[in-house]
Each structure stands twice: as C-alpha cells, then as structure tokens.
Amino acid sequence: MPDTSTSVAHGSRQVVIGAGAVGVTTALHLRRQGHDVTLLSTDAPGSENATSYGNAGWLSPGSVVPISMPGMWKKVPGYLLDARGPLRLRPSSLPHIWLWLLRFVACGATPARARAIASALRPFLADAPDRHATLAAEAGVPDLIQRKGLVIVYPDEAAYEADAFGWQLRRENGVRWQTLDRAALEAACPGLGPQYAFGALLPDGAHCADPGGYVAALATLAREQGVRFATGHVDGFVVETGQVRAIRTPGDIVDCDGVVVAAGMGSRSLGAMLGDTIPLVSERGYHVQLPDVADEPAIPVMMSDLKFGITPMKGGLRAAGQVEFAPDGAPPDWRRARILLDCLREGMPLMKIGGFRTVRHWMGNRPSTPDCLPVIGPSPRVRGVFYATGHGHLGLVSAPWTAELIGRMVTGVPVPEAACYDPARFLRFRL
Ligand SMILES: Cc1cc2nc3c(=O)[nH]c(=O)nc-3n(C[C@H](O)[C@H](O)[C@H](O)COP(=O)(O)OP(=O)(O)OC[C@H]3O[C@@H](n4cnc5c(N)ncnc54)[C@H](O)[C@@H]3O)c2cc1C
C-alpha cells in the first residue's frame, strides 16, 4: 500500500470534484491556503441536482444525536408499515443495501456507540453557525444565515422525556436549550397545531434561508479569489506509481498534484475507480416548498412525531424530510413529497395550503455511511487523493469544518482528531 502521508507544498495544483456545499467550501479554503484550485463538477454550483440545493437548511449544534440510536431497530417495522411514515424501503433495493442497513442499525445500537458518534460529530456542528455566518458575510449574503434558533416540538412532555437519551447526548456535547410549554410554543411558533403541547428551543441553532443560493454565492466568492470552475463529469483518473497525476472527463484531461473527491453520492463510483471502497448509500429525501404562505413561522420547527422539519426560506416555506431507500437512478416517488405536504397541513392547521400542484417539490440524495460518520481523509490506495464526503443528513452544516480538516491534510499537517473519519476504515467493507 502506498505511503499516503506525503505533504503537498502550498501552490500545488488541486482539483476539487463536486460543486455542492462541501466541494465549494473546500475549494475556497484550499485557495486561501495558496493552492492553485480547479473545481470540476457535473452541475453548476447551486444547481437543483445537488443535494446541497434542497435540504432543510438546519445549522444545528443539536444534530449531534445520531440517526442510528439504541432501540432504533424496534421502531423501523412500525415506520415501514405506516404508508405515511417517514421511512420507505423499496424491496428492489434490499439485495444491494442489506449489509449496509445492518451495519447502520448496529452502529448506534448501544449507548456507548451512540455517544462515540455524537462526540465525533460535535466538531462539525458546535460552532457551525459562526463559521457559516462568517462565510456568508464574506460572500456578500449575510442575510442567508439566520440566527434565530431552532425549535423541536412534541405532543407532550412524556414524548420529550422518551427522547431523554438524545437530550442527554446534546447536554454532554455542550448544546444549550430551554423547554417550552404550550403557551411559549404558541409565541415562538404561531399557528402550530394544538396537538403539540411541549417543545425545546435551541437558541444557538441557525438556518440557511436559501441553501442553493448560498452555495452559488460561495462559488462566486471562490471564483473572485482565484478558484477556476469547470463543468464536466469526471469519469477517470490518471495514476502513476501510486500518485494521482490527472483527472479525466469525456472531453478533457486536467493535470494536477492532488484531488479532493467531494462529489456527494457520486463519490462512491469515483472511489471505486481508484480502488477505494466508499460505502455510500443514498438516503433519499424530499421537500415541498410553498411560495406564498401568509403567517409562516419565523423560526424553523421540527415535528418530532412526524419526523420532518419546516424552514422559512427566501423562496417560501419549505417542509423537508423522509428517508427512502431505492435502487440507484430510480425515479422519485412523489408520494413521499405529498406526505410532507399532508404533515405540514397537520402540523400547521391554520395555514392556508393549496394542493400539491401549487407547491414546488424536490428529491435529493443524502450521501450516507454505515457508521453515521463522514468520510474525510486520504485515499488508502492513491497518493494525492482525499475524500470529503459521506455527511448524510449533515452535509450543509458540516461543510466549513470539513474544508478546514481537508486543508490541513492536503498541506500535510497531522490531523489526529480526524482518525475516526478515515476512509481506510472501510478497507474490508463490501457493499
Ligand atoms: C431532505 C433533506 C434535508 C436535509 N437537511 C439538511 C439540513 O437541514 N442540514 C444539513 O446540514 N444537511 C441536510 N441535508 C443533507 C445535505 O443536504 C447533504 O449532506 C449535503 O448537501 C451533501 O453535500 P455535498 O456537497 O457532499 O453533495 P452534493 O450537494 O450532492 O454535491 C455533489 C456535487 O458533485 C457533483 N458530482 C457528482 N459526481 C460527479 C462526477 N463524477 N464528476 C463531477 N462532478 C460530480 C454533483 O453534480 C454535485 O454538484 C439534507 C438532505 C436532504 C435530502
């Protein structure tokens, strides 16, 4: 196996693959470190095709609670049997992902495991609102990062108490919150359905009011600072004696000293071209966005029972959520988006909401790993290649800290705290 620890001088030629939140932020960071950076992507920054476009925009230190938690396996059958539930698994996807699913359910199955994941996620989240606010200000779009806090609502205090372990993990990771009774909830979130009598306000949470616009603005900033942008679908690499020398697109070869693979779900096949196993599975998610809603809540709200979030966006109120496992390339199942609209009607019964045809709807691919942690670090097989992917439900919020870690790795600074994100942990994993 080649030595992947070689440091790279400032001013080296780096290609970043992928113009989502992770790739654009990383390209900007590498450029600021003095590298000669080209960002190559199938889609333009801010494109609807990237997952970074359509997410819920939550920038929450409270997201340390892993998706895989103790007892999750007991809830899964109920979710799957509920046609309007938050989880759907198309049977035709099962042969490809059953091993991944088993690992996923197991990774947070004990309190100790869930605790380890939470503390590994903390650095990405703890000061993410500050980092994003700084980036947005530098990009000339300070209004896109709104620091009003975030609210999670429950039917009653007993339901909140049933989530006690999650709140304990938040407390252990320095997250602050205050509980809200019905009166306080109504004040924070007018129009909330009467079925919600209890909640928690996370005052340090923030949200991005236009994730696609934000990525596009960061790309403009990166371009002004000297990052070159090119459109192209990377379909191969030139590797000589274990060192990457160039990347290939159908019409071009771009010479380089190093590559950062930040291509979201596309990172799995790019990894395979290099002989690396990057075991990403798409947790597909959906949103509906209502352009003209009167009396929308000023602050993002997560309905804990219905497992979806609503976020006031620049372009209207967005309801985002659902996890769907489907074969790669399968068409969206827009019934999942209709469910979100129904949930919104249920959660905010006073709001005037038109039919499905009146709302914008979108589907995207969360690039998720079987251990709930991102993949950040050197290729186990090819020198000069680094991965920055696998952020699952947390790629927007995690982008600045990911860029920082990659910046240190590319310049050869030891990053011992990133050991748990190392791609080499999947050396023996097979999808
Ligand atoms: C419904 C939903 C809600 C979410 N809510 C949140 C949230 O509130 N907060 C949060 O932090 N995260 C959230 N997420 C997750 C977040 O959106 C993702 O983790 C994040 O967008 C991933 O960013 P990325 O840059 O890695 O990938 P992407 O945004 O998908 O970008 C990847 C880019 O790589 C390009 N690419 C792929 N393959 C190639 C190739 N071979 N050659 C060249 N280019 C290539 C693609 O064209 C694309 O532009 C949510 C996701 C969903 C679906």
PDB file of N, CA and C and ligand atoms in Angstrom, residues 16-24 40-47 49-60 63 125 132 215 232-235 248-249 262-267 269-270 273 283-287 311 319-322 340 362-367 388-399, ligand 1:
ATOM      1  N   VAL A  16     -10.777  19.926  -7.114  1.00  0.00           N
ATOM      2  CA  VAL A  16     -11.877  19.508  -6.242  1.00  0.00           C
ATOM      3  C   VAL A  16     -13.000  19.027  -7.152  1.00  0.00           C
ATOM      4  N   ILE A  17     -13.512  17.830  -6.889  1.00  0.00           N
ATOM      5  CA  ILE A  17     -14.618  17.298  -7.716  1.00  0.00           C
ATOM      6  C   ILE A  17     -15.921  17.466  -6.936  1.00  0.00           C
ATOM      7  N   GLY A  18     -16.852  18.226  -7.506  1.00  0.00           N
ATOM      8  CA  GLY A  18     -18.173  18.390  -6.886  1.00  0.00           C
ATOM      9  C   GLY A  18     -18.419  19.810  -6.422  1.00  0.00           C
ATOM     10  N   ALA A  19     -19.495  20.409  -6.929  1.00  0.00           N
ATOM     11  CA  ALA A  19     -19.813  21.804  -6.581  1.00  0.00           C
ATOM     12  C   ALA A  19     -21.017  21.887  -5.656  1.00  0.00           C
ATOM     13  N   GLY A  20     -21.106  20.962  -4.684  1.00  0.00           N
ATOM     14  CA  GLY A  20     -22.087  21.111  -3.618  1.00  0.00           C
ATOM     15  C   GLY A  20     -21.472  21.955  -2.504  1.00  0.00           C
ATOM     16  N   ALA A  21     -22.167  21.986  -1.352  1.00  0.00           N
ATOM     17  CA  ALA A  21     -21.677  22.800  -0.230  1.00  0.00           C
ATOM     18  C   ALA A  21     -20.272  22.375   0.183  1.00  0.00           C
ATOM     19  N   VAL A  22     -20.025  21.064   0.197  1.00  0.00           N
ATOM     20  CA  VAL A  22     -18.728  20.572   0.681  1.00  0.00           C
ATOM     21  C   VAL A  22     -17.618  20.942  -0.303  1.00  0.00           C
ATOM     22  N   GLY A  23     -17.841  20.696  -1.587  1.00  0.00           N
ATOM     23  CA  GLY A  23     -16.800  20.966  -2.581  1.00  0.00           C
ATOM     24  C   GLY A  23     -16.474  22.444  -2.702  1.00  0.00           C
ATOM     25  N   VAL A  24     -17.496  23.279  -2.745  1.00  0.00           N
ATOM     26  CA  VAL A  24     -17.257  24.718  -2.932  1.00  0.00           C
ATOM     27  C   VAL A  24     -16.525  25.294  -1.722  1.00  0.00           C
ATOM     28  N   LEU A  40     -14.230  21.095 -10.455  1.00  0.00           N
ATOM     29  CA  LEU A  40     -14.882  20.455 -11.602  1.00  0.00           C
ATOM     30  C   LEU A  40     -16.155  19.784 -11.141  1.00  0.00           C
ATOM     31  N   SER A  41     -17.244  20.040 -11.808  1.00  0.00           N
ATOM     32  CA  SER A  41     -18.488  19.426 -11.364  1.00  0.00           C
ATOM     33  C   SER A  41     -19.427  19.199 -12.530  1.00  0.00           C
ATOM     34  N   THR A  42     -20.217  18.140 -12.415  1.00  0.00           N
ATOM     35  CA  THR A  42     -21.232  17.850 -13.430  1.00  0.00           C
ATOM     36  C   THR A  42     -22.220  19.012 -13.515  1.00  0.00           C
ATOM     37  N   ASP A  43     -22.554  19.550 -12.344  1.00  0.00           N
ATOM     38  CA  ASP A  43     -23.569  20.614 -12.290  1.00  0.00           C
ATOM     39  C   ASP A  43     -22.945  21.903 -11.764  1.00  0.00           C
ATOM     40  N   ALA A  44     -23.537  23.015 -12.154  1.00  0.00           N
ATOM     41  CA  ALA A  44     -23.055  24.322 -11.680  1.00  0.00           C
ATOM     42  C   ALA A  44     -23.337  24.469 -10.178  1.00  0.00           C
ATOM     43  N   PRO A  45     -22.534  25.271  -9.474  1.00  0.00           N
ATOM     44  CA  PRO A  45     -22.792  25.498  -8.042  1.00  0.00           C
ATOM     45  C   PRO A  45     -24.202  26.051  -7.825  1.00  0.00           C
ATOM     46  N   GLY A  46     -24.910  25.470  -6.866  1.00  0.00           N
ATOM     47  CA  GLY A  46     -26.276  25.930  -6.582  1.00  0.00           C
ATOM     48  C   GLY A  46     -27.329  25.198  -7.393  1.00  0.00           C
ATOM     49  N   SER A  47     -26.881  24.248  -8.234  1.00  0.00           N
ATOM     50  CA  SER A  47     -27.841  23.525  -9.080  1.00  0.00           C
ATOM     51  C   SER A  47     -28.837  22.709  -8.254  1.00  0.00           C
ATOM     52  N   ASN A  49     -29.779  19.898  -8.927  1.00  0.00           N
ATOM     53  CA  ASN A  49     -29.398  18.478  -8.966  1.00  0.00           C
ATOM     54  C   ASN A  49     -28.534  18.076  -7.778  1.00  0.00           C
ATOM     55  N   ALA A  50     -27.929  19.044  -7.119  1.00  0.00           N
ATOM     56  CA  ALA A  50     -27.087  18.721  -5.963  1.00  0.00           C
ATOM     57  C   ALA A  50     -27.962  18.656  -4.711  1.00  0.00           C
ATOM     58  N   THR A  51     -27.588  17.785  -3.800  1.00  0.00           N
ATOM     59  CA  THR A  51     -28.353  17.662  -2.551  1.00  0.00           C
ATOM     60  C   THR A  51     -28.268  18.960  -1.748  1.00  0.00           C
ATOM     61  N   SER A  52     -27.168  19.670  -1.954  1.00  0.00           N
ATOM     62  CA  SER A  52     -26.979  20.911  -1.208  1.00  0.00           C
ATOM     63  C   SER A  52     -28.038  21.958  -1.536  1.00  0.00           C
ATOM     64  N   TYR A  53     -28.750  21.765  -2.621  1.00  0.00           N
ATOM     65  CA  TYR A  53     -29.779  22.737  -3.010  1.00  0.00           C
ATOM     66  C   TYR A  53     -31.026  22.653  -2.135  1.00  0.00           C
ATOM     67  N   GLY A  54     -31.472  21.393  -1.893  1.00  0.00           N
ATOM     68  CA  GLY A  54     -32.858  21.247  -1.419  1.00  0.00           C
ATOM     69  C   GLY A  54     -33.016  20.837   0.022  1.00  0.00           C
ATOM     70  N   ASN A  55     -31.915  20.925   0.790  1.00  0.00           N
ATOM     71  CA  ASN A  55     -32.021  20.445   2.182  1.00  0.00           C
ATOM     72  C   ASN A  55     -32.844  21.395   3.044  1.00  0.00           C
ATOM     73  N   ALA A  56     -32.965  21.030   4.330  1.00  0.00           N
ATOM     74  CA  ALA A  56     -33.810  21.822   5.230  1.00  0.00           C
ATOM     75  C   ALA A  56     -33.107  23.079   5.745  1.00  0.00           C
ATOM     76  N   GLY A  57     -31.803  23.186   5.468  1.00  0.00           N
ATOM     77  CA  GLY A  57     -31.089  24.406   5.846  1.00  0.00           C
ATOM     78  C   GLY A  57     -30.743  24.514   7.323  1.00  0.00           C
ATOM     79  N   TRP A  58     -30.917  23.427   8.081  1.00  0.00           N
ATOM     80  CA  TRP A  58     -30.643  23.499   9.524  1.00  0.00           C
ATOM     81  C   TRP A  58     -29.148  23.509   9.788  1.00  0.00           C
ATOM     82  N   LEU A  59     -28.722  24.431  10.609  1.00  0.00           N
ATOM     83  CA  LEU A  59     -27.329  24.519  11.046  1.00  0.00           C
ATOM     84  C   LEU A  59     -27.388  24.383  12.559  1.00  0.00           C
ATOM     85  N   SER A  60     -27.484  23.131  12.992  1.00  0.00           N
ATOM     86  CA  SER A  60     -27.847  22.905  14.393  1.00  0.00           C
ATOM     87  C   SER A  60     -26.768  22.185  15.186  1.00  0.00           C
ATOM     88  N   SER A  63     -27.619  18.649  16.310  1.00  0.00           N
ATOM     89  CA  SER A  63     -27.669  17.468  15.434  1.00  0.00           C
ATOM     90  C   SER A  63     -26.617  16.424  15.789  1.00  0.00           C
ATOM     91  N   LEU A 125     -20.339  20.623  14.221  1.00  0.00           N
ATOM     92  CA  LEU A 125     -21.608  21.309  14.492  1.00  0.00           C
ATOM     93  C   LEU A 125     -21.482  22.452  15.489  1.00  0.00           C
ATOM     94  N   HIS A 132     -20.580  29.564   9.323  1.00  0.00           N
ATOM     95  CA  HIS A 132     -21.419  29.883   8.160  1.00  0.00           C
ATOM     96  C   HIS A 132     -21.727  31.379   8.102  1.00  0.00           C
ATOM     97  N   VAL A 215     -24.713  28.337  -1.771  1.00  0.00           N
ATOM     98  CA  VAL A 215     -23.603  27.634  -2.443  1.00  0.00           C
ATOM     99  C   VAL A 215     -23.159  28.439  -3.670  1.00  0.00           C
ATOM    100  N   GLY A 232     -18.018  19.510 -15.951  1.00  0.00           N
ATOM    101  CA  GLY A 232     -17.593  18.249 -16.564  1.00  0.00           C
ATOM    102  C   GLY A 232     -17.823  17.113 -15.596  1.00  0.00           C
ATOM    103  N   HIS A 233     -18.112  15.953 -16.154  1.00  0.00           N
ATOM    104  CA  HIS A 233     -18.367  14.775 -15.320  1.00  0.00           C
ATOM    105  C   HIS A 233     -17.087  13.939 -15.284  1.00  0.00           C
ATOM    106  N   VAL A 234     -16.464  13.836 -14.130  1.00  0.00           N
ATOM    107  CA  VAL A 234     -15.203  13.096 -14.030  1.00  0.00           C
ATOM    108  C   VAL A 234     -15.487  11.603 -14.200  1.00  0.00           C
ATOM    109  N   ASP A 235     -14.782  10.975 -15.160  1.00  0.00           N
ATOM    110  CA  ASP A 235     -15.014   9.535 -15.370  1.00  0.00           C
ATOM    111  C   ASP A 235     -13.724   8.726 -15.326  1.00  0.00           C
ATOM    112  N   ARG A 248      -9.827  12.776 -15.545  1.00  0.00           N
ATOM    113  CA  ARG A 248     -10.371  12.741 -16.910  1.00  0.00           C
ATOM    114  C   ARG A 248     -11.858  13.090 -16.908  1.00  0.00           C
ATOM    115  N   THR A 249     -12.254  13.835 -17.912  1.00  0.00           N
ATOM    116  CA  THR A 249     -13.681  13.998 -18.232  1.00  0.00           C
ATOM    117  C   THR A 249     -13.822  13.544 -19.688  1.00  0.00           C
ATOM    118  N   ALA A 262     -15.279  15.392  -3.548  1.00  0.00           N
ATOM    119  CA  ALA A 262     -16.359  15.956  -2.726  1.00  0.00           C
ATOM    120  C   ALA A 262     -17.631  15.932  -3.558  1.00  0.00           C
ATOM    121  N   ALA A 263     -17.924  14.770  -4.110  1.00  0.00           N
ATOM    122  CA  ALA A 263     -18.968  14.654  -5.129  1.00  0.00           C
ATOM    123  C   ALA A 263     -20.264  14.069  -4.585  1.00  0.00           C
ATOM    124  N   GLY A 264     -20.505  14.208  -3.282  1.00  0.00           N
ATOM    125  CA  GLY A 264     -21.741  13.676  -2.720  1.00  0.00           C
ATOM    126  C   GLY A 264     -21.874  12.206  -3.062  1.00  0.00           C
ATOM    127  N   MET A 265     -23.076  11.786  -3.494  1.00  0.00           N
ATOM    128  CA  MET A 265     -23.279  10.363  -3.831  1.00  0.00           C
ATOM    129  C   MET A 265     -22.356   9.904  -4.962  1.00  0.00           C
ATOM    130  N   GLY A 266     -21.924  10.849  -5.817  1.00  0.00           N
ATOM    131  CA  GLY A 266     -21.009  10.479  -6.913  1.00  0.00           C
ATOM    132  C   GLY A 266     -19.654  10.014  -6.401  1.00  0.00           C
ATOM    133  N   SER A 267     -19.364  10.260  -5.125  1.00  0.00           N
ATOM    134  CA  SER A 267     -18.052   9.894  -4.575  1.00  0.00           C
ATOM    135  C   SER A 267     -17.866   8.381  -4.516  1.00  0.00           C
ATOM    136  N   SER A 269     -18.747   6.030  -6.766  1.00  0.00           N
ATOM    137  CA  SER A 269     -18.195   5.458  -8.006  1.00  0.00           C
ATOM    138  C   SER A 269     -16.822   6.047  -8.307  1.00  0.00           C
ATOM    139  N   LEU A 270     -16.577   7.301  -7.923  1.00  0.00           N
ATOM    140  CA  LEU A 270     -15.231   7.862  -8.124  1.00  0.00           C
ATOM    141  C   LEU A 270     -14.228   7.079  -7.270  1.00  0.00           C
ATOM    142  N   MET A 273     -13.327   3.845  -8.885  1.00  0.00           N
ATOM    143  CA  MET A 273     -12.354   3.978  -9.993  1.00  0.00           C
ATOM    144  C   MET A 273     -10.923   3.971  -9.469  1.00  0.00           C
ATOM    145  N   GLU A 283     -29.705   7.971   1.190  1.00  0.00           N
ATOM    146  CA  GLU A 283     -30.955   8.122   1.943  1.00  0.00           C
ATOM    147  C   GLU A 283     -31.677   9.248   1.224  1.00  0.00           C
ATOM    148  N   ARG A 284     -32.579   8.863   0.331  1.00  0.00           N
ATOM    149  CA  ARG A 284     -33.242   9.905  -0.452  1.00  0.00           C
ATOM    150  C   ARG A 284     -34.201  10.701   0.428  1.00  0.00           C
ATOM    151  N   GLY A 285     -34.210  11.990   0.212  1.00  0.00           N
ATOM    152  CA  GLY A 285     -35.120  12.847   0.961  1.00  0.00           C
ATOM    153  C   GLY A 285     -35.856  13.775   0.015  1.00  0.00           C
ATOM    154  N   TYR A 286     -36.924  14.357   0.516  1.00  0.00           N
ATOM    155  CA  TYR A 286     -37.795  15.184  -0.330  1.00  0.00           C
ATOM    156  C   TYR A 286     -38.074  16.523   0.347  1.00  0.00           C
ATOM    157  N   HIS A 287     -38.465  17.496  -0.466  1.00  0.00           N
ATOM    158  CA  HIS A 287     -39.048  18.695   0.133  1.00  0.00           C
ATOM    159  C   HIS A 287     -40.221  19.179  -0.704  1.00  0.00           C
ATOM    160  N   THR A 311     -38.909  25.013   7.426  1.00  0.00           N
ATOM    161  CA  THR A 311     -37.918  26.080   7.485  1.00  0.00           C
ATOM    162  C   THR A 311     -38.401  27.263   6.648  1.00  0.00           C
ATOM    163  N   ALA A 319     -40.922  22.375   3.650  1.00  0.00           N
ATOM    164  CA  ALA A 319     -41.073  21.211   4.540  1.00  0.00           C
ATOM    165  C   ALA A 319     -40.198  20.109   3.966  1.00  0.00           C
ATOM    166  N   ALA A 320     -39.242  19.629   4.773  1.00  0.00           N
ATOM    167  CA  ALA A 320     -38.262  18.669   4.257  1.00  0.00           C
ATOM    168  C   ALA A 320     -38.168  17.470   5.180  1.00  0.00           C
ATOM    169  N   GLY A 321     -37.920  16.316   4.594  1.00  0.00           N
ATOM    170  CA  GLY A 321     -37.762  15.117   5.406  1.00  0.00           C
ATOM    171  C   GLY A 321     -37.905  13.871   4.559  1.00  0.00           C
ATOM    172  N   GLN A 322     -38.312  12.774   5.187  1.00  0.00           N
ATOM    173  CA  GLN A 322     -38.458  11.457   4.572  1.00  0.00           C
ATOM    174  C   GLN A 322     -37.094  10.814   4.319  1.00  0.00           C
ATOM    175  N   LEU A 340     -45.218  14.878   2.919  1.00  0.00           N
ATOM    176  CA  LEU A 340     -44.697  16.061   3.627  1.00  0.00           C
ATOM    177  C   LEU A 340     -45.727  17.187   3.632  1.00  0.00           C
ATOM    178  N   TRP A 362     -39.175  18.513  -4.672  1.00  0.00           N
ATOM    179  CA  TRP A 362     -37.764  18.206  -4.971  1.00  0.00           C
ATOM    180  C   TRP A 362     -37.367  16.920  -4.268  1.00  0.00           C
ATOM    181  N   MET A 363     -36.438  16.186  -4.888  1.00  0.00           N
ATOM    182  CA  MET A 363     -35.870  14.990  -4.257  1.00  0.00           C
ATOM    183  C   MET A 363     -34.345  15.064  -4.340  1.00  0.00           C
ATOM    184  N   GLY A 364     -33.651  14.641  -3.289  1.00  0.00           N
ATOM    185  CA  GLY A 364     -32.187  14.637  -3.312  1.00  0.00           C
ATOM    186  C   GLY A 364     -31.631  13.428  -2.572  1.00  0.00           C
ATOM    187  N   ASN A 365     -30.341  13.217  -2.762  1.00  0.00           N
ATOM    188  CA  ASN A 365     -29.669  12.024  -2.223  1.00  0.00           C
ATOM    189  C   ASN A 365     -28.729  12.388  -1.078  1.00  0.00           C
ATOM    190  N   ARG A 366     -29.091  11.976   0.135  1.00  0.00           N
ATOM    191  CA  ARG A 366     -28.144  12.171   1.247  1.00  0.00           C
ATOM    192  C   ARG A 366     -27.053  11.104   1.111  1.00  0.00           C
ATOM    193  N   PRO A 367     -25.794  11.522   1.020  1.00  0.00           N
ATOM    194  CA  PRO A 367     -24.722  10.521   0.884  1.00  0.00           C
ATOM    195  C   PRO A 367     -24.349   9.965   2.251  1.00  0.00           C
ATOM    196  N   ALA A 388     -13.857  13.926   0.828  1.00  0.00           N
ATOM    197  CA  ALA A 388     -14.616  14.837   1.698  1.00  0.00           C
ATOM    198  C   ALA A 388     -16.082  14.598   1.375  1.00  0.00           C
ATOM    199  N   THR A 389     -16.631  13.571   1.983  1.00  0.00           N
ATOM    200  CA  THR A 389     -17.988  13.163   1.586  1.00  0.00           C
ATOM    201  C   THR A 389     -18.648  12.359   2.711  1.00  0.00           C
ATOM    202  N   GLY A 390     -19.838  11.812   2.409  1.00  0.00           N
ATOM    203  CA  GLY A 390     -20.485  10.904   3.355  1.00  0.00           C
ATOM    204  C   GLY A 390     -21.112  11.601   4.553  1.00  0.00           C
ATOM    205  N   HIS A 391     -21.546  12.844   4.372  1.00  0.00           N
ATOM    206  CA  HIS A 391     -22.083  13.591   5.517  1.00  0.00           C
ATOM    207  C   HIS A 391     -23.550  13.301   5.795  1.00  0.00           C
ATOM    208  N   GLY A 392     -24.174  12.457   4.983  1.00  0.00           N
ATOM    209  CA  GLY A 392     -25.550  12.051   5.275  1.00  0.00           C
ATOM    210  C   GLY A 392     -26.491  13.227   5.464  1.00  0.00           C
ATOM    211  N   HIS A 393     -27.079  13.288   6.653  1.00  0.00           N
ATOM    212  CA  HIS A 393     -28.080  14.321   6.961  1.00  0.00           C
ATOM    213  C   HIS A 393     -27.441  15.672   7.308  1.00  0.00           C
ATOM    214  N   LEU A 394     -26.103  15.740   7.309  1.00  0.00           N
ATOM    215  CA  LEU A 394     -25.442  16.903   7.916  1.00  0.00           C
ATOM    216  C   LEU A 394     -24.418  17.592   7.011  1.00  0.00           C
ATOM    217  N   GLY A 395     -24.576  17.481   5.710  1.00  0.00           N
ATOM    218  CA  GLY A 395     -23.531  17.988   4.820  1.00  0.00           C
ATOM    219  C   GLY A 395     -23.459  19.496   4.718  1.00  0.00           C
ATOM    220  N   LEU A 396     -24.588  20.153   4.839  1.00  0.00           N
ATOM    221  CA  LEU A 396     -24.535  21.624   4.751  1.00  0.00           C
ATOM    222  C   LEU A 396     -23.857  22.193   5.991  1.00  0.00           C
ATOM    223  N   VAL A 397     -24.364  21.800   7.146  1.00  0.00           N
ATOM    224  CA  VAL A 397     -23.828  22.349   8.392  1.00  0.00           C
ATOM    225  C   VAL A 397     -22.349  21.998   8.548  1.00  0.00           C
ATOM    226  N   SER A 398     -21.935  20.825   8.053  1.00  0.00           N
ATOM    227  CA  SER A 398     -20.571  20.322   8.293  1.00  0.00           C
ATOM    228  C   SER A 398     -19.535  20.853   7.311  1.00  0.00           C
ATOM    229  N   ALA A 399     -19.966  21.554   6.267  1.00  0.00           N
ATOM    230  CA  ALA A 399     -19.034  21.898   5.186  1.00  0.00           C
ATOM    231  C   ALA A 399     -17.813  22.708   5.668  1.00  0.00           C
TER     232      ALA A 399
HETATM  233  C1  LIG B   1     -34.464  16.378   2.523  1.00  0.00           C
HETATM  234  C2  LIG B   1     -33.069  16.681   3.014  1.00  0.00           C
HETATM  235  C3  LIG B   1     -32.898  17.519   4.103  1.00  0.00           C
HETATM  236  C4  LIG B   1     -31.612  17.806   4.569  1.00  0.00           C
HETATM  237  N1  LIG B   1     -31.459  18.711   5.575  1.00  0.00           N
HETATM  238  C5  LIG B   1     -30.221  19.079   5.976  1.00  0.00           C
HETATM  239  C6  LIG B   1     -30.051  20.098   6.937  1.00  0.00           C
HETATM  240  O1  LIG B   1     -31.020  20.672   7.434  1.00  0.00           O
HETATM  241  N2  LIG B   1     -28.780  20.442   7.313  1.00  0.00           N
HETATM  242  C7  LIG B   1     -27.686  19.820   6.771  1.00  0.00           C
HETATM  243  O2  LIG B   1     -26.553  20.153   7.159  1.00  0.00           O
HETATM  244  N3  LIG B   1     -27.817  18.856   5.818  1.00  0.00           N
HETATM  245  C8  LIG B   1     -29.052  18.476   5.411  1.00  0.00           C
HETATM  246  N4  LIG B   1     -29.209  17.526   4.451  1.00  0.00           N
HETATM  247  C9  LIG B   1     -28.018  16.831   3.938  1.00  0.00           C
HETATM  248  C10 LIG B   1     -27.212  17.707   2.993  1.00  0.00           C
HETATM  249  O3  LIG B   1     -28.049  18.328   2.050  1.00  0.00           O
HETATM  250  C11 LIG B   1     -26.145  16.864   2.280  1.00  0.00           C
HETATM  251  O4  LIG B   1     -25.396  16.121   3.230  1.00  0.00           O
HETATM  252  C12 LIG B   1     -25.200  17.770   1.519  1.00  0.00           C
HETATM  253  O5  LIG B   1     -25.914  18.591   0.631  1.00  0.00           O
HETATM  254  C13 LIG B   1     -24.150  16.980   0.746  1.00  0.00           C
HETATM  255  O6  LIG B   1     -23.350  17.940   0.108  1.00  0.00           O
HETATM  256  P1  LIG B   1     -22.222  17.521  -0.897  1.00  0.00           P
HETATM  257  O7  LIG B   1     -21.512  18.751  -1.309  1.00  0.00           O
HETATM  258  O8  LIG B   1     -21.423  16.407  -0.292  1.00  0.00           O
HETATM  259  O9  LIG B   1     -23.003  16.840  -2.126  1.00  0.00           O
HETATM  260  P2  LIG B   1     -23.938  17.488  -3.244  1.00  0.00           P
HETATM  261  O10 LIG B   1     -24.595  18.710  -2.772  1.00  0.00           O
HETATM  262  O11 LIG B   1     -24.811  16.398  -3.760  1.00  0.00           O
HETATM  263  O12 LIG B   1     -22.931  17.919  -4.376  1.00  0.00           O
HETATM  264  C14 LIG B   1     -22.189  16.956  -5.100  1.00  0.00           C
HETATM  265  C15 LIG B   1     -21.777  17.546  -6.427  1.00  0.00           C
HETATM  266  O13 LIG B   1     -20.871  16.624  -7.061  1.00  0.00           O
HETATM  267  C16 LIG B   1     -21.181  16.565  -8.442  1.00  0.00           C
HETATM  268  N5  LIG B   1     -20.692  15.280  -8.962  1.00  0.00           N
HETATM  269  C17 LIG B   1     -21.105  14.030  -8.628  1.00  0.00           C
HETATM  270  N6  LIG B   1     -20.397  13.111  -9.325  1.00  0.00           N
HETATM  271  C18 LIG B   1     -19.525  13.790 -10.109  1.00  0.00           C
HETATM  272  C19 LIG B   1     -18.541  13.404 -11.062  1.00  0.00           C
HETATM  273  N7  LIG B   1     -18.284  12.113 -11.360  1.00  0.00           N
HETATM  274  N8  LIG B   1     -17.843  14.379 -11.703  1.00  0.00           N
HETATM  275  C20 LIG B   1     -18.060  15.686 -11.422  1.00  0.00           C
HETATM  276  N9  LIG B   1     -18.999  16.109 -10.524  1.00  0.00           N
HETATM  277  C21 LIG B   1     -19.713  15.170  -9.874  1.00  0.00           C
HETATM  278  C22 LIG B   1     -22.689  16.716  -8.498  1.00  0.00           C
HETATM  279  O14 LIG B   1     -23.071  17.186  -9.769  1.00  0.00           O
HETATM  280  C23 LIG B   1     -22.930  17.749  -7.386  1.00  0.00           C
HETATM  281  O15 LIG B   1     -22.855  19.047  -7.909  1.00  0.00           O
HETATM  282  C24 LIG B   1     -30.477  17.214   3.955  1.00  0.00           C
HETATM  283  C25 LIG B   1     -30.652  16.382   2.854  1.00  0.00           C
HETATM  284  C26 LIG B   1     -31.934  16.116   2.376  1.00  0.00           C
HETATM  285  C27 LIG B   1     -32.094  15.234   1.176  1.00  0.00           C
END
